[in-house]
Protein backbone atom coordinates (compact mmCIF):
# COMPACT_ATOMS: atom_id res chain seq x y z
CA MET A 1 36.76 2.60 -15.63
CA THR A 2 35.67 -1.01 -16.20
CA ALA A 3 34.55 -1.42 -12.60
CA ILE A 4 32.42 1.73 -12.71
CA THR A 5 30.85 0.77 -16.01
CA ALA A 6 30.03 -2.71 -14.77
CA SER A 7 28.53 -1.50 -11.50
CA ALA A 8 26.22 1.12 -13.05
CA PRO A 9 23.70 -1.32 -14.59
CA ALA A 10 23.64 -3.34 -11.37
CA ARG A 11 22.85 -0.20 -9.35
CA ALA A 12 20.05 0.70 -11.76
CA ARG A 13 18.62 -2.80 -11.41
CA ASP A 14 18.81 -2.49 -7.62
CA VAL A 15 16.85 0.77 -7.65
CA LEU A 16 14.22 -0.69 -9.99
CA ALA A 17 13.96 -3.83 -7.86
CA ALA A 18 13.50 -1.73 -4.71
CA GLU A 19 10.71 0.32 -6.29
CA TRP A 20 9.03 -2.85 -7.54
CA ILE A 21 9.09 -4.34 -4.04
CA LYS A 22 7.60 -1.15 -2.60
CA LEU A 23 4.76 -1.10 -5.13
CA ARG A 24 3.82 -4.77 -4.98
CA SER A 25 4.10 -5.10 -1.20
CA VAL A 26 1.38 -2.51 -0.55
CA ARG A 27 -2.14 -3.92 -0.41
CA SER A 28 -3.67 -0.67 -1.67
CA THR A 29 -2.08 -1.25 -5.09
CA TYR A 30 -4.10 -4.42 -5.66
CA LEU A 31 -7.29 -3.00 -4.16
CA THR A 32 -7.09 0.14 -6.27
CA VAL A 33 -6.52 -1.81 -9.49
CA LEU A 34 -9.44 -4.07 -8.58
CA PHE A 35 -11.67 -1.05 -7.97
CA ALA A 36 -10.63 0.43 -11.33
CA ALA A 37 -11.41 -2.83 -13.13
CA VAL A 38 -14.81 -3.25 -11.49
CA ALA A 39 -15.75 0.38 -12.11
CA ALA A 40 -14.64 0.46 -15.75
CA VAL A 41 -16.10 -2.91 -16.74
CA GLY A 42 -19.24 -2.66 -14.61
CA VAL A 43 -20.29 0.86 -15.55
CA GLY A 44 -19.40 0.32 -19.19
CA TYR A 45 -21.45 -2.85 -19.34
CA LEU A 46 -24.49 -1.28 -17.67
CA VAL A 47 -24.45 1.75 -19.98
CA THR A 48 -24.04 -0.24 -23.19
CA ARG A 49 -26.63 -2.76 -22.03
CA SER A 50 -29.08 0.11 -21.52
CA GLN A 51 -28.30 1.44 -24.98
CA ALA A 52 -28.92 -1.93 -26.58
CA THR A 53 -32.20 -2.29 -24.70
CA HIS A 54 -33.52 1.17 -25.54
CA TRP A 55 -32.13 1.46 -29.07
CA ALA A 56 -35.55 1.16 -30.69
CA THR A 57 -36.89 4.13 -28.71
CA MET A 58 -33.80 6.34 -28.95
CA THR A 59 -34.01 9.60 -30.89
CA ALA A 60 -32.20 10.08 -34.19
CA GLN A 61 -29.79 12.46 -32.47
CA ASP A 62 -28.90 9.88 -29.82
CA ARG A 63 -28.36 7.23 -32.47
CA ALA A 64 -26.12 9.55 -34.47
CA SER A 65 -23.91 10.18 -31.43
CA PHE A 66 -23.72 6.48 -30.55
CA ASP A 67 -20.13 5.18 -30.44
CA PRO A 68 -19.80 1.45 -29.64
CA VAL A 69 -16.17 1.89 -28.59
CA ASP A 70 -16.21 5.15 -26.65
CA ASP A 71 -19.55 4.38 -24.96
CA SER A 72 -18.04 1.18 -23.55
CA TYR A 73 -15.62 3.37 -21.57
CA THR A 74 -18.25 5.40 -19.73
CA GLY A 75 -16.81 4.15 -16.42
CA LEU A 76 -13.25 5.11 -17.33
CA GLY A 77 -13.44 8.26 -15.20
CA LEU A 78 -13.48 6.24 -11.99
CA ALA A 79 -10.64 4.07 -13.28
CA GLN A 80 -8.67 7.21 -14.13
CA LEU A 81 -9.01 8.41 -10.56
CA ALA A 82 -7.93 5.03 -9.19
CA PHE A 83 -4.80 4.92 -11.35
CA GLY A 84 -3.97 8.50 -10.42
CA VAL A 85 -4.14 7.48 -6.78
CA ILE A 86 -1.72 4.61 -7.43
CA GLY A 87 0.77 7.11 -8.85
CA VAL A 88 0.32 9.50 -5.93
CA LEU A 89 0.78 6.81 -3.27
CA ALA A 90 3.91 5.50 -5.00
CA ILE A 91 5.79 8.51 -3.66
CA SER A 92 3.60 10.53 -1.27
CA SER A 93 3.41 7.65 1.21
CA GLU A 94 7.20 7.80 1.58
CA TYR A 95 7.06 11.51 2.31
CA THR A 96 4.29 10.91 4.87
CA THR A 97 6.22 8.23 6.75
CA GLY A 98 9.61 9.86 6.35
CA LEU A 99 11.01 6.86 4.49
CA ILE A 100 11.88 9.10 1.57
CA ARG A 101 14.98 10.18 3.53
CA THR A 102 16.10 6.55 3.69
CA THR A 103 15.47 6.16 -0.03
CA PHE A 104 17.51 9.25 -0.90
CA ALA A 105 20.27 8.21 1.50
CA ALA A 106 20.53 4.86 -0.26
CA VAL A 107 20.28 6.49 -3.70
CA PRO A 108 21.76 10.01 -3.52
CA ARG A 109 20.91 10.63 -7.17
CA ARG A 110 17.32 11.65 -6.56
CA ARG A 111 16.41 11.82 -10.21
CA ALA A 112 17.36 8.16 -10.51
CA VAL A 113 14.72 7.42 -7.86
CA ILE A 114 12.09 9.36 -9.81
CA ALA A 115 13.10 7.58 -13.01
CA ALA A 116 12.86 4.18 -11.32
CA LYS A 117 9.47 4.99 -9.82
CA ALA A 118 8.22 6.23 -13.19
CA ALA A 119 9.47 3.08 -14.91
CA VAL A 120 7.96 0.67 -12.38
CA VAL A 121 4.66 2.53 -11.98
CA GLY A 122 4.43 2.95 -15.75
CA ALA A 123 5.08 -0.71 -16.52
CA VAL A 124 2.62 -1.99 -13.92
CA THR A 125 -0.16 0.45 -14.74
CA LEU A 126 0.27 0.08 -18.48
CA LEU A 127 -0.13 -3.69 -18.25
CA ALA A 128 -3.04 -3.39 -15.83
CA GLY A 129 -4.58 -0.57 -17.84
CA GLU A 130 -4.48 -2.47 -21.10
CA ALA A 131 -5.96 -5.54 -19.43
CA ILE A 132 -8.80 -3.42 -18.04
CA ALA A 133 -9.27 -1.68 -21.40
CA PHE A 134 -9.64 -4.94 -23.30
CA ALA A 135 -11.93 -6.42 -20.64
CA THR A 136 -14.10 -3.28 -20.72
CA PHE A 137 -14.30 -3.35 -24.51
CA PHE A 138 -15.33 -7.00 -24.69
CA ALA A 139 -17.86 -6.58 -21.88
CA GLY A 140 -19.37 -3.60 -23.64
CA GLN A 141 -19.56 -5.39 -26.98
CA GLN A 142 -21.18 -8.37 -25.29
CA ALA A 143 -23.87 -6.05 -23.93
CA LEU A 144 -24.33 -4.37 -27.31
CA SER A 145 -24.68 -7.70 -29.06
CA ALA A 146 -28.20 -7.96 -27.61
CA GLY A 147 -29.19 -5.23 -30.06
CA HIS A 148 -26.72 -6.27 -32.79
CA LEU A 149 -24.80 -3.04 -32.22
CA ASN A 150 -21.47 -4.56 -31.32
CA VAL A 151 -18.22 -4.26 -33.25
CA THR A 152 -14.96 -6.23 -33.23
CA LEU A 153 -11.37 -5.13 -32.82
CA ALA A 154 -11.06 -5.29 -36.60
CA HIS A 155 -13.55 -2.43 -36.92
CA PRO A 156 -11.82 0.79 -38.04
CA GLY A 157 -10.61 2.71 -35.01
CA ALA A 158 -11.63 0.06 -32.47
CA LEU A 159 -8.19 -1.34 -31.64
CA ARG A 160 -6.73 2.17 -31.52
CA GLY A 161 -9.39 3.19 -29.02
CA VAL A 162 -8.83 0.17 -26.78
CA LEU A 163 -5.05 0.62 -26.71
CA ALA A 164 -5.47 4.35 -26.09
CA ALA A 165 -7.79 3.70 -23.14
CA GLY A 166 -5.19 1.48 -21.47
CA PHE A 167 -2.41 3.95 -22.17
CA TYR A 168 -4.51 6.77 -20.75
CA LEU A 169 -4.79 4.94 -17.43
CA ALA A 170 -1.00 4.66 -17.29
CA VAL A 171 -0.72 8.38 -18.07
CA MET A 172 -2.98 9.11 -15.11
CA ALA A 173 -0.64 7.07 -12.90
CA TRP A 174 2.36 9.06 -14.18
CA ALA A 175 0.45 12.29 -13.60
CA GLY A 176 -0.35 11.16 -10.06
CA LEU A 177 3.30 10.30 -9.47
CA GLY A 178 4.38 13.73 -10.66
CA LEU A 179 1.78 15.49 -8.52
CA GLY A 180 2.74 13.38 -5.52
CA ALA A 181 6.39 14.37 -5.92
CA VAL A 182 5.57 18.05 -6.38
CA ILE A 183 2.94 18.39 -3.63
CA ARG A 184 4.48 15.76 -1.30
CA HIS A 185 1.19 15.34 0.57
CA THR A 186 -1.18 12.45 -0.13
CA ALA A 187 -4.46 14.27 0.41
CA GLY A 188 -3.36 17.32 -1.53
CA ALA A 189 -2.06 15.31 -4.48
CA ILE A 190 -5.20 13.14 -4.65
CA THR A 191 -7.31 16.30 -4.55
CA ALA A 192 -5.31 17.60 -7.50
CA VAL A 193 -5.95 14.35 -9.38
CA ILE A 194 -9.67 14.63 -8.66
CA GLY A 195 -9.59 18.16 -10.04
CA ILE A 196 -7.92 16.97 -13.25
CA VAL A 197 -10.27 14.01 -13.71
CA PHE A 198 -13.63 15.49 -12.75
CA LEU A 199 -13.53 19.26 -12.18
CA LEU A 200 -11.34 20.61 -14.99
CA PRO A 201 -13.32 19.04 -17.89
CA HIS A 202 -16.57 20.57 -16.57
CA ILE A 203 -14.96 24.00 -16.21
CA ILE A 204 -13.66 23.87 -19.79
CA GLN A 205 -17.00 22.73 -21.18
CA ALA A 206 -18.71 25.61 -19.36
CA LEU A 207 -16.57 28.20 -21.17
CA PRO A 208 -18.30 30.21 -23.90
CA ALA A 209 -17.69 29.21 -27.50
CA PRO A 210 -15.21 29.05 -29.11
CA TRP A 211 -12.99 29.01 -26.01
CA ASP A 212 -14.42 25.71 -24.81
CA THR A 213 -13.03 24.07 -27.94
CA ARG A 214 -9.84 26.11 -28.25
CA ILE A 215 -8.78 25.33 -24.69
CA GLY A 216 -10.48 21.95 -24.45
CA LYS A 217 -8.46 20.37 -27.24
CA TYR A 218 -5.33 20.84 -25.14
CA SER A 219 -6.83 19.30 -21.99
CA LEU A 220 -5.85 15.80 -20.95
CA ASP A 221 -9.34 14.34 -20.64
CA ILE A 222 -10.69 15.66 -23.95
CA ALA A 223 -7.52 14.75 -25.83
CA ALA A 224 -7.81 11.19 -24.50
CA GLN A 225 -11.45 11.03 -25.58
CA GLN A 226 -10.42 12.07 -29.08
CA VAL A 227 -8.02 9.14 -29.29
CA ILE A 228 -10.47 6.61 -27.83
CA ALA A 229 -13.58 7.71 -29.73
CA GLN A 230 -14.46 6.01 -32.98
CA HIS A 231 -15.87 9.31 -34.25
CA PRO A 232 -13.77 12.17 -32.81
CA ALA A 233 -15.68 15.38 -32.15
CA ALA A 234 -15.42 18.18 -34.69
CA GLY A 235 -13.30 21.21 -33.81
CA TYR A 236 -10.78 19.26 -31.75
CA PHE A 237 -7.47 17.72 -32.74
CA PRO A 238 -7.70 14.32 -34.48
CA ALA A 239 -6.41 11.13 -32.89
CA GLY A 240 -2.73 11.56 -33.78
CA PRO A 241 -2.08 15.02 -32.30
CA SER A 242 -4.40 14.23 -29.39
CA PHE A 243 -2.26 11.20 -28.53
CA LEU A 244 0.84 13.43 -28.45
CA ILE A 245 -0.95 15.80 -26.06
CA VAL A 246 -1.84 12.91 -23.74
CA ALA A 247 1.76 11.68 -23.77
CA ALA A 248 3.01 15.23 -23.17
CA TYR A 249 1.06 15.41 -19.90
CA ALA A 250 2.84 12.31 -18.61
CA ALA A 251 6.23 13.65 -19.69
CA ALA A 252 5.54 17.05 -18.10
CA ALA A 253 4.48 15.51 -14.79
CA ILE A 254 7.60 13.36 -14.52
CA ALA A 255 9.84 16.21 -15.68
CA ALA A 256 8.40 18.51 -13.00
CA ALA A 257 9.02 15.84 -10.36
CA ALA A 258 12.61 15.32 -11.55
CA LEU A 259 13.25 19.06 -11.56
CA LEU A 260 11.88 19.85 -8.11
CA VAL A 261 13.14 16.77 -6.28
CA THR A 262 16.72 18.06 -6.44
CA ARG A 263 15.81 21.60 -5.37
CA ARG A 264 14.03 20.86 -2.10
CA ASP A 265 14.87 19.04 1.09
CA ALA A 266 13.39 15.57 1.56
């Protein structure tokens, strides 16, 4: 009994270490994070810089909808896609090359593999996501300072929005991991991520009222916007319930992967 108990933590550490080596040894991980950072910071800076420049000529309606925090994350959509791709490649690449059979042979408990991948991908993308979120916020506020429109992290709702933006990127990575495990094909899983990031929000917004709001408040993208925004949109869930919805998507994706991985051949 003692020997089994002592060996279990070591085995868990071995699985985590193996997944960490896989993730950090692939060049695409670094390139994708770099693309996400450049897209989020660059687009956010350009948009907020334009707002600061044209503030004097903006309409009253545009000024009323101005959000110094949420507007800084205009480029987050591209970063979302990039982080989703990281999650997909963390498992789909093994199915493509056939190395998943070696992984499952070394670790017969397949759910332990999914758990280790989720832990490693989550830790890496959460750290990277928060770093990108803070960098994007500060870049945006620097641009807005030209028109004295900037805010600090002490501003009500600002820190919550920044932390939520970084967490959302990690959620996209978990969603990508879950889709990669379910679909088991890189192109198909990435297409699914693209649909979640870009296509689904437009379909929901095109629905007639009040269904656009009733369904939209349960969607991943809109729920994340509600948490990030300084002034959440009326008719949707406030920041607290919206955060739970965002987290539920990550949990559902990993749960689906854990459920199906034991019911299908590698």
